[in-house]
PDB file of C-alpha atoms in Angstrom:
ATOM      1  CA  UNK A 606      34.928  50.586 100.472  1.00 96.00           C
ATOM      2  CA  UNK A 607      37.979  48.410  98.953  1.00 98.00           C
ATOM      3  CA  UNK A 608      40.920  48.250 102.181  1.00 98.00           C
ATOM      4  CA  UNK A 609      44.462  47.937 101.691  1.00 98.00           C
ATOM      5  CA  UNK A 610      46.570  46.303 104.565  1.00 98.00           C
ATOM      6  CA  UNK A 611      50.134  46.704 103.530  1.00 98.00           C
ATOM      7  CA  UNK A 612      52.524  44.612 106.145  1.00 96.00           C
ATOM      8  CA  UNK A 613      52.595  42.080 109.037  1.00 92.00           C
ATOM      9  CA  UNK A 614      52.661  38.486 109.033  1.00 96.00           C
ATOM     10  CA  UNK A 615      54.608  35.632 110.969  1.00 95.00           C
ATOM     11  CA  UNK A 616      54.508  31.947 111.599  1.00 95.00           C
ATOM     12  CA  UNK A 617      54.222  31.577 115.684  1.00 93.00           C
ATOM     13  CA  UNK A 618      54.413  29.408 118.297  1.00 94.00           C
ATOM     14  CA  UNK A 619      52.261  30.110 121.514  1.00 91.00           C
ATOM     15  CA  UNK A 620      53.347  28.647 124.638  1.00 93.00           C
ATOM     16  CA  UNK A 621      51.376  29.184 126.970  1.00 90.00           C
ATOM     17  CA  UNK A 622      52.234  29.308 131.054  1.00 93.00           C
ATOM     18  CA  UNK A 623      50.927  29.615 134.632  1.00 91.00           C
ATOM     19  CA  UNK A 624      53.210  33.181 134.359  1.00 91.00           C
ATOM     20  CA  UNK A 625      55.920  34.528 132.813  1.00 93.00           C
ATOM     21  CA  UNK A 626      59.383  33.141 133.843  1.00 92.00           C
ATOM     22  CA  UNK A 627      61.639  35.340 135.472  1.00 91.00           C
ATOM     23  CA  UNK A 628      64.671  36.146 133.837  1.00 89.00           C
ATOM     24  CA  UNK A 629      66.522  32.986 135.922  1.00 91.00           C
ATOM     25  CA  UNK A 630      67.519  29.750 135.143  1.00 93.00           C
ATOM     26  CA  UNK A 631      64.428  27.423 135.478  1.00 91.00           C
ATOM     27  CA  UNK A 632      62.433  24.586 134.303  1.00 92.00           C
ATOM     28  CA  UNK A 633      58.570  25.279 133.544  1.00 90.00           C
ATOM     29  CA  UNK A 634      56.025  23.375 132.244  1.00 91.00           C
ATOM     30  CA  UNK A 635      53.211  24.341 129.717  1.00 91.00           C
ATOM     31  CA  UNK A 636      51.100  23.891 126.218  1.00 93.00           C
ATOM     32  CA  UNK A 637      52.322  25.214 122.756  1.00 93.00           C
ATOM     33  CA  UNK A 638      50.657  25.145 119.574  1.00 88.00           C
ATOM     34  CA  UNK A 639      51.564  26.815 116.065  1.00 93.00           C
ATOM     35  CA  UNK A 640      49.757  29.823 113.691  1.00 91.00           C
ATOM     36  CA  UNK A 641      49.718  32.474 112.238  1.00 93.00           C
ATOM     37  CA  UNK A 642      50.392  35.461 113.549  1.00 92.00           C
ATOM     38  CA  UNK A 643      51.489  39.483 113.497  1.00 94.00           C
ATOM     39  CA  UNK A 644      49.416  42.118 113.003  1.00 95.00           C
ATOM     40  CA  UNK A 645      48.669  42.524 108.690  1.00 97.00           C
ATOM     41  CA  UNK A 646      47.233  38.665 109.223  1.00 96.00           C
ATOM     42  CA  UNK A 647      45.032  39.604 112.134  1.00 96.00           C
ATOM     43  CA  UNK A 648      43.435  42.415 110.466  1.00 98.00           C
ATOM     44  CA  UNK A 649      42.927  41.191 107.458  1.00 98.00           C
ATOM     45  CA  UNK A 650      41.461  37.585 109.002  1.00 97.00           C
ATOM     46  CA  UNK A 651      38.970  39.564 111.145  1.00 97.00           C
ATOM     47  CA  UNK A 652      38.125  42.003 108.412  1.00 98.00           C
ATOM     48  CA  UNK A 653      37.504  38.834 106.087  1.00 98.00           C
ATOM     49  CA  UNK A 654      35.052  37.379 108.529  1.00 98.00           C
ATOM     50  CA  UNK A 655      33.560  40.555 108.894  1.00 98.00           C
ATOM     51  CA  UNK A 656      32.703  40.776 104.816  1.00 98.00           C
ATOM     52  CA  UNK A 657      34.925  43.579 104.593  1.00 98.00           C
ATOM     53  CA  UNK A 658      36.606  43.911 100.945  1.00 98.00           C
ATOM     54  CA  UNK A 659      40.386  44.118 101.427  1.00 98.00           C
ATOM     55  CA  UNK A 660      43.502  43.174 100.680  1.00 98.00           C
ATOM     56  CA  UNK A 661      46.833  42.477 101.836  1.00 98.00           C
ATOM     57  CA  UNK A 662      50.232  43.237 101.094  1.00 98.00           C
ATOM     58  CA  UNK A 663      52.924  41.034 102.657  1.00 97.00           C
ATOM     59  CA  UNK A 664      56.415  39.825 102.599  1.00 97.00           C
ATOM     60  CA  UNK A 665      57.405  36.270 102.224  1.00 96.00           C
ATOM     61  CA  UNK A 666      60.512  33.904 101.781  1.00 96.00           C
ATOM     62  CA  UNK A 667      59.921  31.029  99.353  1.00 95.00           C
ATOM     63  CA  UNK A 668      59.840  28.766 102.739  1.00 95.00           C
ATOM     64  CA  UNK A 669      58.218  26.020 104.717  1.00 96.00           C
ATOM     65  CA  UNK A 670      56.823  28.748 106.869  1.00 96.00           C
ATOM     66  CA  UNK A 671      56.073  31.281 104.366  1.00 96.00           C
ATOM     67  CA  UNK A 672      53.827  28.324 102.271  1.00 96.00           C
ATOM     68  CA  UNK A 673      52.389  27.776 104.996  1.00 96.00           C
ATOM     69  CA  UNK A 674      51.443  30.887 105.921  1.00 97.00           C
ATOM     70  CA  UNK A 675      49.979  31.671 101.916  1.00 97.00           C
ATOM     71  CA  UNK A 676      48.035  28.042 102.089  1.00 97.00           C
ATOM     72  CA  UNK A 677      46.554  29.456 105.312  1.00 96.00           C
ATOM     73  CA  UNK A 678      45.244  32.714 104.708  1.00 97.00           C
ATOM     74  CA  UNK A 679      43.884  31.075 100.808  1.00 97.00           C
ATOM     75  CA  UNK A 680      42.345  28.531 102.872  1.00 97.00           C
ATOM     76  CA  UNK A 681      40.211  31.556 104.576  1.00 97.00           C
ATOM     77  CA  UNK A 682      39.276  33.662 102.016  1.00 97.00           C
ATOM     78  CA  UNK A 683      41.843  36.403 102.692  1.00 98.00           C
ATOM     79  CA  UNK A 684      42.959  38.185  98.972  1.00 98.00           C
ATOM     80  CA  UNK A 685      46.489  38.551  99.497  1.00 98.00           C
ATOM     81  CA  UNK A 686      49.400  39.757  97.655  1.00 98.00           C
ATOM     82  CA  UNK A 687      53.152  39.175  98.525  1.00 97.00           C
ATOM     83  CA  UNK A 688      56.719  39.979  97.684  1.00 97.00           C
ATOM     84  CA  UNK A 689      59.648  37.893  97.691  1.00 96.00           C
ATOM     85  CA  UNK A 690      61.550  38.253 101.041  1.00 95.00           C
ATOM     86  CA  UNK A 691      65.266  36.346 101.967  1.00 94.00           C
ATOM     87  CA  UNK A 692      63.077  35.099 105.307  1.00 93.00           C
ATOM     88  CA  UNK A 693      59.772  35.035 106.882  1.00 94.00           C
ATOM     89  CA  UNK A 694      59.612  36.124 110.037  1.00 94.00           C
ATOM     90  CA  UNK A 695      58.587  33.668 112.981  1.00 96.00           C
ATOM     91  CA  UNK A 696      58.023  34.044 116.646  1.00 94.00           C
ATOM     92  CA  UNK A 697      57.656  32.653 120.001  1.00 95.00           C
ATOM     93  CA  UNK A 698      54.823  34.105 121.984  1.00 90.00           C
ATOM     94  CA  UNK A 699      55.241  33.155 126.208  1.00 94.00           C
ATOM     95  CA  UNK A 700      51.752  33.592 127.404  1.00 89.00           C
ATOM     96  CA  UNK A 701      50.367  33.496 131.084  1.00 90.00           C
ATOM     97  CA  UNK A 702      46.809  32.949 132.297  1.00 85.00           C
ATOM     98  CA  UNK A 703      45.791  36.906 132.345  1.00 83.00           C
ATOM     99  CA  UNK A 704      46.772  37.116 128.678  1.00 80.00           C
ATOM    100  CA  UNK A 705      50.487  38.626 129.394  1.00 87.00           C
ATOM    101  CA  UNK A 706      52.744  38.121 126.794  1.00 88.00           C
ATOM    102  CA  UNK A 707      56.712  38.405 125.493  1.00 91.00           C
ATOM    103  CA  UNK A 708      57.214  37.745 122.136  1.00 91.00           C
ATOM    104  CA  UNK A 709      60.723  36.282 120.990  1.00 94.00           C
ATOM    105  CA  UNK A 710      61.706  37.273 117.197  1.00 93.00           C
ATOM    106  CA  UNK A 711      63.518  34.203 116.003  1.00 94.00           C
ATOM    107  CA  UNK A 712      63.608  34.974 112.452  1.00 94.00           C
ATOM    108  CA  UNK A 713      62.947  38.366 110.701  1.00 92.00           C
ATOM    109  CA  UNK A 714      61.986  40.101 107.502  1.00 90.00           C
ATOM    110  CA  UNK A 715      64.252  42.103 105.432  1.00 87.00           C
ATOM    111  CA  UNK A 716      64.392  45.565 106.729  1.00 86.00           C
ATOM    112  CA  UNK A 717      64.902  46.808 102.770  1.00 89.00           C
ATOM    113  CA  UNK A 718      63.072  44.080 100.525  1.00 93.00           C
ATOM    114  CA  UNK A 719      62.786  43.860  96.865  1.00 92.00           C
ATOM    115  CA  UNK A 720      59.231  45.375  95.947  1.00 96.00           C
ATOM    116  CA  UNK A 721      57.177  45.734  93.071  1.00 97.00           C
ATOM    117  CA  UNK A 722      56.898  49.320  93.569  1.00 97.00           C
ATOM    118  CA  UNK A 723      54.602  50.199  90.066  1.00 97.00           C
ATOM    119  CA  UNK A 724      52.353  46.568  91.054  1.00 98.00           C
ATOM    120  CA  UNK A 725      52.083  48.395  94.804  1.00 98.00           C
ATOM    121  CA  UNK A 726      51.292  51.938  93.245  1.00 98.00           C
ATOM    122  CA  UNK A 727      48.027  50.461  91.314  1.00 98.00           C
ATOM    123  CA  UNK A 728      47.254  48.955  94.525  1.00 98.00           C
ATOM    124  CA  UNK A 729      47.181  52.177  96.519  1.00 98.00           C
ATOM    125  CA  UNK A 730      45.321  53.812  93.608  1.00 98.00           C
ATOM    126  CA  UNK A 731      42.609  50.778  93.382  1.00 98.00           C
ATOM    127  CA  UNK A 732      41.684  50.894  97.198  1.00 98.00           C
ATOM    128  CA  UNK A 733      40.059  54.009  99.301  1.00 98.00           C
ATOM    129  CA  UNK A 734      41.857  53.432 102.480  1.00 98.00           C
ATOM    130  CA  UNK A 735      45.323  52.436 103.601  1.00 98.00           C
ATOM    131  CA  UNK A 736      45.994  49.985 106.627  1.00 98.00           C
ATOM    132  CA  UNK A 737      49.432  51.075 107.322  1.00 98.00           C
ATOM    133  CA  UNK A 738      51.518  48.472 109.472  1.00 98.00           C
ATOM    134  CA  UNK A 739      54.567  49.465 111.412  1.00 97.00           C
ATOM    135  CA  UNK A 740      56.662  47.213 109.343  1.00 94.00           C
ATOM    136  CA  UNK A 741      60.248  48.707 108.531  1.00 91.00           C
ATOM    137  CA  UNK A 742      59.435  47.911 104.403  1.00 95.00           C
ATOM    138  CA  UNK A 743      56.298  50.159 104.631  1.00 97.00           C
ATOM    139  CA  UNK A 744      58.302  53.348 105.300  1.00 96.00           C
ATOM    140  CA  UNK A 745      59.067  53.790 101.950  1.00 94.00           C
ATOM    141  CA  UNK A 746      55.450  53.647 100.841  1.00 97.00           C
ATOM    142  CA  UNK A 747      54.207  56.618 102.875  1.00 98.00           C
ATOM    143  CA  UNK A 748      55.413  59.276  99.962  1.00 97.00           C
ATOM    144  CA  UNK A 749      53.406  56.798  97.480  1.00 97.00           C
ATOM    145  CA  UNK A 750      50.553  56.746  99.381  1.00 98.00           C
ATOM    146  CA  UNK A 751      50.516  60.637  99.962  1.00 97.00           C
ATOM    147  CA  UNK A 752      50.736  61.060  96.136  1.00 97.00           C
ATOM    148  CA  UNK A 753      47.407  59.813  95.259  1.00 98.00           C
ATOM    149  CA  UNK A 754      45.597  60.995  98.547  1.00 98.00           C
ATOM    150  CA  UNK A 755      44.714  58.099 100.541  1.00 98.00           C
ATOM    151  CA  UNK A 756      43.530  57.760 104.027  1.00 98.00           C
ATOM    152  CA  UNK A 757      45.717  56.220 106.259  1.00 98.00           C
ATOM    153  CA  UNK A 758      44.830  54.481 109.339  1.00 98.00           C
ATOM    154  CA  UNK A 759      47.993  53.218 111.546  1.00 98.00           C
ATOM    155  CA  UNK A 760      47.903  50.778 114.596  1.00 98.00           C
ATOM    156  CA  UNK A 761      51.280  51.937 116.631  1.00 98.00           C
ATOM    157  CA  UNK A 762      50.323  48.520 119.180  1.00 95.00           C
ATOM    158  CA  UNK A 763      52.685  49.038 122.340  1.00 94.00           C
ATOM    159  CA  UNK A 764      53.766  52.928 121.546  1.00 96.00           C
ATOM    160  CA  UNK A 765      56.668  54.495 123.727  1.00 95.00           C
ATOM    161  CA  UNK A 766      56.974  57.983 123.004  1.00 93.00           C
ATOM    162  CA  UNK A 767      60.871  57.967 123.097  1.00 92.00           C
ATOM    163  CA  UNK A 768      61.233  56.247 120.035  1.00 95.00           C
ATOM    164  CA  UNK A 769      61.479  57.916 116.930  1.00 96.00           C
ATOM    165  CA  UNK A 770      60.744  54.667 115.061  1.00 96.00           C
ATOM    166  CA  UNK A 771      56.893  55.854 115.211  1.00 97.00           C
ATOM    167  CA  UNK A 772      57.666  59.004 114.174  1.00 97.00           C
ATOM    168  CA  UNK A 773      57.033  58.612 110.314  1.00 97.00           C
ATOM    169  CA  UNK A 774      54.172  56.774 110.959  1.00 98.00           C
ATOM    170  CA  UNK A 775      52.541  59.400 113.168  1.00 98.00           C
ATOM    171  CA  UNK A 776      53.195  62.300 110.792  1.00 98.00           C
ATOM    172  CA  UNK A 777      51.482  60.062 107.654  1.00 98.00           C
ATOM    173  CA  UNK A 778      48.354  58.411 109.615  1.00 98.00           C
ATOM    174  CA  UNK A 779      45.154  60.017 109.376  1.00 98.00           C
ATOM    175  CA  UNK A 780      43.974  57.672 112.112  1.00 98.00           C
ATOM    176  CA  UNK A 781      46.058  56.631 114.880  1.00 98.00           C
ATOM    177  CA  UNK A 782      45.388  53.432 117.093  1.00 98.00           C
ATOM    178  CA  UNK A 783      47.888  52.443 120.188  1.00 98.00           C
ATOM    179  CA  UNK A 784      48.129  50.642 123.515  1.00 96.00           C
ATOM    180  CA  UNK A 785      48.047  52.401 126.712  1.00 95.00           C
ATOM    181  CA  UNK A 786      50.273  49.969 128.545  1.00 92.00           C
ATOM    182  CA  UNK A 787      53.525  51.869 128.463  1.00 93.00           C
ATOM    183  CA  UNK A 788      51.932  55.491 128.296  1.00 95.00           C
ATOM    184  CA  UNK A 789      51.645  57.819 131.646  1.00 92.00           C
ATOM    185  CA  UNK A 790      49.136  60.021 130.478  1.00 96.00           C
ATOM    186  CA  UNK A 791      47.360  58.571 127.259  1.00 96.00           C
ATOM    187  CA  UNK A 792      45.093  61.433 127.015  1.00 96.00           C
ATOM    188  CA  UNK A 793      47.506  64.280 126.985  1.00 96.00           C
ATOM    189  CA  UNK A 794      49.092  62.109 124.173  1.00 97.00           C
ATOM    190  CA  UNK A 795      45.486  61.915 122.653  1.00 98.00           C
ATOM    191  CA  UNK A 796      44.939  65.023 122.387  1.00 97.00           C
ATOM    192  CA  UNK A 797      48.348  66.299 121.561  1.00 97.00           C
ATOM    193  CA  UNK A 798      47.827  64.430 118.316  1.00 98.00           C
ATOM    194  CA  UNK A 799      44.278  65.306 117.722  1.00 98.00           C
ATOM    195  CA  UNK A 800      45.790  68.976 117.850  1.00 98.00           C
ATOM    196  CA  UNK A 801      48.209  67.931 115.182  1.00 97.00           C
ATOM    197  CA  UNK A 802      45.252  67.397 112.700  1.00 97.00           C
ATOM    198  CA  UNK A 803      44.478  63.850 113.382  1.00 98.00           C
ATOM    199  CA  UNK A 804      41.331  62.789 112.250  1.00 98.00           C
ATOM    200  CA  UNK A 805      40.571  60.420 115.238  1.00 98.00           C
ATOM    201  CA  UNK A 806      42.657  58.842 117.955  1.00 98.00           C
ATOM    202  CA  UNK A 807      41.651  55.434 119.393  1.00 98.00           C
ATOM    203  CA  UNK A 808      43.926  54.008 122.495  1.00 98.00           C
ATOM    204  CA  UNK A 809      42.825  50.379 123.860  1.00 97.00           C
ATOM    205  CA  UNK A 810      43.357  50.201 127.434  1.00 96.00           C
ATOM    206  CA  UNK A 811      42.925  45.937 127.770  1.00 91.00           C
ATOM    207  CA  UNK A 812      41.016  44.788 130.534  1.00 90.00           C
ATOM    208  CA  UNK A 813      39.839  48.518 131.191  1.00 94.00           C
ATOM    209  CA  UNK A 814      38.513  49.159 127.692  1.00 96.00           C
ATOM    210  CA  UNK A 815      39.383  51.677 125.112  1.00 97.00           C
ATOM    211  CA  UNK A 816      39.194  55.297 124.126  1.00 98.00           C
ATOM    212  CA  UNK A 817      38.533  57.488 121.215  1.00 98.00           C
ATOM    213  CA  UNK A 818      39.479  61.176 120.626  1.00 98.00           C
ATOM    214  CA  UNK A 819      37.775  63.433 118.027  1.00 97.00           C
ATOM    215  CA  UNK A 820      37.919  66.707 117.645  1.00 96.00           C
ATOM    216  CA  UNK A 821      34.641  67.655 118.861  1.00 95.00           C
ATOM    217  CA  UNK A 822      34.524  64.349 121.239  1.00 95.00           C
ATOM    218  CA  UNK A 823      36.515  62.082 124.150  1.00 97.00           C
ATOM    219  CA  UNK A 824      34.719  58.611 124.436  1.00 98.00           C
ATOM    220  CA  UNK A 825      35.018  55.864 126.622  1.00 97.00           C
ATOM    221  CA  UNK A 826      34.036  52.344 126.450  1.00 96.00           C
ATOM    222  CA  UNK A 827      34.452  49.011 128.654  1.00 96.00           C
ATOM    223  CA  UNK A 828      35.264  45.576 127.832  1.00 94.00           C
ATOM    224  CA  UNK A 829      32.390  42.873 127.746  1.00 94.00           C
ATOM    225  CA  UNK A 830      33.239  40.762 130.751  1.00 91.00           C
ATOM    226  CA  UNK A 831      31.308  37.906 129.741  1.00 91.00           C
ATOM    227  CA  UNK A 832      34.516  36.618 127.571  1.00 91.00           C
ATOM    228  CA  UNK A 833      36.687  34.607 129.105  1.00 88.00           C
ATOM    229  CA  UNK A 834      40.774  34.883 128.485  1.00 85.00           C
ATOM    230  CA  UNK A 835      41.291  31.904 126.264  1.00 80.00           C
ATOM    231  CA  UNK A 836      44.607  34.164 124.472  1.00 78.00           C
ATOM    232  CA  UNK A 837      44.834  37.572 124.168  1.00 83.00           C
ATOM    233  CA  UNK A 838      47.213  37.220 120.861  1.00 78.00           C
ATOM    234  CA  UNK A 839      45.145  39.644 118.290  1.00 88.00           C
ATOM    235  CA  UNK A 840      42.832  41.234 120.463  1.00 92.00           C
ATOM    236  CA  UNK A 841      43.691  44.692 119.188  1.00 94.00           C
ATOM    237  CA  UNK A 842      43.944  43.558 115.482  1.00 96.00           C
ATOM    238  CA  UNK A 843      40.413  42.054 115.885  1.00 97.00           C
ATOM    239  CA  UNK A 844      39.249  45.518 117.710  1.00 97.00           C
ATOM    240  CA  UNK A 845      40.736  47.779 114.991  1.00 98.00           C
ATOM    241  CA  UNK A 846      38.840  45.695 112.624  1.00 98.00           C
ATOM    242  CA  UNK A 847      35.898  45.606 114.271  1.00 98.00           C
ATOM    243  CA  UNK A 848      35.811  49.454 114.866  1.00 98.00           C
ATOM    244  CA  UNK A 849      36.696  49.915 111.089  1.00 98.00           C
ATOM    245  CA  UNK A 850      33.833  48.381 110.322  1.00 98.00           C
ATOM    246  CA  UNK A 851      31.074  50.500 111.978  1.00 98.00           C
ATOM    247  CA  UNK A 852      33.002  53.538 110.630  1.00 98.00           C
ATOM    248  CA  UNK A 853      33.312  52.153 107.041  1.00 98.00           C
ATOM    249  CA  UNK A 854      29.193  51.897 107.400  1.00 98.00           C
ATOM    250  CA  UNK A 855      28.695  55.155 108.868  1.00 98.00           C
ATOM    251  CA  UNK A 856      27.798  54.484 112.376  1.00 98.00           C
ATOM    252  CA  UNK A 857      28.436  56.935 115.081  1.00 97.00           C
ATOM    253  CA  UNK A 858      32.037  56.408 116.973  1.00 97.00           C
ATOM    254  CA  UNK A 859      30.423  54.971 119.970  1.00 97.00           C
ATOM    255  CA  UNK A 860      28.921  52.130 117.656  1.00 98.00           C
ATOM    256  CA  UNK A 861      32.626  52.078 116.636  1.00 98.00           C
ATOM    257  CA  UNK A 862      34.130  51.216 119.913  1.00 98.00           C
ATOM    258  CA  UNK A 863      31.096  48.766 120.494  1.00 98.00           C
ATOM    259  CA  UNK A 864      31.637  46.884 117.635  1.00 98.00           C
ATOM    260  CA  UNK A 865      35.459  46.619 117.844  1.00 98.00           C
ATOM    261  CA  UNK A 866      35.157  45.361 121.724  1.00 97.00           C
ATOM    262  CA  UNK A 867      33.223  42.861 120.481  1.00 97.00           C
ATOM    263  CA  UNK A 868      35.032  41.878 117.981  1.00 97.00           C
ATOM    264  CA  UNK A 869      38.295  42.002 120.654  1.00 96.00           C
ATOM    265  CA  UNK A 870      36.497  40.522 123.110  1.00 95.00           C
ATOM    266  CA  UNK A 871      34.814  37.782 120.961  1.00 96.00           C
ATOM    267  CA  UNK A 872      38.754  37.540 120.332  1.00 93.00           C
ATOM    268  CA  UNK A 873      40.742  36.433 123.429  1.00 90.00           C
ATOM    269  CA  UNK A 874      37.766  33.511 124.199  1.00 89.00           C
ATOM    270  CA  UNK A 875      39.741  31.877 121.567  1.00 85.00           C
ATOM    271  CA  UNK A 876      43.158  30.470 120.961  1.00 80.00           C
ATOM    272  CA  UNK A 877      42.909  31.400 117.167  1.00 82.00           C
ATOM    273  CA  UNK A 878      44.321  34.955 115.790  1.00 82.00           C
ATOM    274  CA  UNK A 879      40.534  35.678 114.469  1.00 92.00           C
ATOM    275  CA  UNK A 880      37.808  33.556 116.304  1.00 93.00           C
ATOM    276  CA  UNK A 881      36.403  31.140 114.086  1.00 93.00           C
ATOM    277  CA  UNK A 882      32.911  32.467 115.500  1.00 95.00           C
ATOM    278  CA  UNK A 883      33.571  35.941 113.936  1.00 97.00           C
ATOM    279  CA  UNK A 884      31.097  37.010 111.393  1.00 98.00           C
ATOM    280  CA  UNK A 885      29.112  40.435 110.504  1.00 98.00           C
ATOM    281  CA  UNK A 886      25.754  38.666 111.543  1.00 98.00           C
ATOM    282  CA  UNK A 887      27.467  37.610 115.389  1.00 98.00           C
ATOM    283  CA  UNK A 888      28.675  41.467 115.358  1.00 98.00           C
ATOM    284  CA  UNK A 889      25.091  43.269 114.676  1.00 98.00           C
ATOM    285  CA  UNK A 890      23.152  40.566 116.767  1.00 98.00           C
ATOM    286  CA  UNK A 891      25.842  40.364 119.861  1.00 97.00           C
ATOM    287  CA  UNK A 892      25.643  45.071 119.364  1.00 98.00           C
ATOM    288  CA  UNK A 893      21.605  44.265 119.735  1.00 97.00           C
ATOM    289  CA  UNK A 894      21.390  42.066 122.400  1.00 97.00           C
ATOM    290  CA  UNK A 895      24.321  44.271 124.852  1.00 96.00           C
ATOM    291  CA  UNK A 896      23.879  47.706 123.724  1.00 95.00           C
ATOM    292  CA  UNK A 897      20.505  48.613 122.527  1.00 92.00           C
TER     293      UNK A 897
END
């Protein structure tokens, strides 16, 4: 199966922190380092380590940070495709010791860039399943998308149902993925969507695990606590991938939200976006050796 990933990459800098600072004038000490981040890169790194075929679609400026953003992804095998964008973003990720984060913008993307609509359109047709990224430029491909029948599957990340920004999203998606931490009741929300004629509903819950709604099914799963918190940054791109891959092979959806907690899990042990210990073969020996 040939993925699309249309959206979602940055240049970051990770600083990370005993805890977060309150919002006071104050001197703290701590440990940065730079990468790439936001949330088309992290899919599409942990789907290349997993031998997944995809591809992604991105935005860049012709810019120290966007080169360096193209020379890293070549420089891991990750098939990617961009348009020309007046910036790229970058942020500044404050991390504490329990894997808390805020994440500063301090440079963004175009909200309406310049695309290569008919180059896009063969894109969509050549690949059976659409990664779409809550990235304000992707909007506009939903109606493209639609025309030629193509799955979607959508991560909303930190979803708050009073904003209508998700709405488009949720009414395209197929597949809807999203973070528990600012919901009240994230089944009700589950299954108000699975009544809506959602395929499957997956909500990550982050130290507590994750769930998935079917139609015919509620499932439950736990983290692995043998990982330690290294850095949480793309632990949920790293479990979408890894749960896209046991449904891309066929496996049932409990393999599903096995394989993408280890792949999260595997995740936050390292300070990398994708852990450079990813691979299918760690996946189907680490599912052995914990689950069966």
């Amino acid at each position: 199966m040939k993925i699309l990933v249309i959206g979602g990459v940055s240049f970051d800098t990770i600083v990370h922190l005993n805890h977060l600072p309150e919002p006071v004038s104050q001197t703290l000490f701590g440990s940065d380092y730079q990468t790439i981040g936001s949330t088309g890169a992290g899919k599409s790194l942990n789907m290349t380590k997993l031998g997944m075929n995809n591809t992604l679609h991105a935005t860049l400026a012709e810019d120290e940070y966007g080169n360096l953003i193209r020379k890293f992804l070549q420089n891991r095998g990750v098939n990617a495709i961009y348009d020309h964008d007046l910036a790229t973003e970058r942020h500044v990720n404050l991390m504490d010791r329990d894997g808390n984060r805020v994440s500063i913008f301090t440079s963004t993307t175009t909200p309406d860039p310049k695309l290569d609509m008919g180059r896009l359109e063969k894109l969509i047709i050549d690949h059976d399943l659409i990664v779409l990224n809550i990235v304000p430029y992707t909007k506009k491909l939903i109606e493209l998308i639609k025309k030629h029948h193509k799955p979607i599957w959508t991560d909303l990340h930190d979803y708050e149902e009073d904003n209508s920004y998700y709405d488009d999203y949720i009414q395209a998606a197929d597949c809807l993925f999203f973070s528990s931490d600012k919901i009240t009741n994230h089944r009700k929300l589950m299954e108000k969507w699975i009544e809506m004629g959602k395929q499957m509903v997956v909500v990550t819950h982050g130290k507590n695990g994750a769930s998935v709604a079917t139609k015919s099914e509620f499932l439950y799963e736990p983290i692995i606590n043998t990982y330690q918190m290294v850095d949480s940054n793309g632990a949920g791109d790293a479990f979408f991938a890894g749960f896209l891959y046991g449904y891309i092979h066929h496996e049932s959806i409990q393999t599903c939200l096995a394989y993408g907690t280890i792949a999260g899990g595997l995740t936050v042990s390292s300070k990398e976006l994708v852990s450079p210990n990813l691979s299918e073969t760690y996946l189907l020996e680490t599912y052995k050796e914990i689950y069966l």
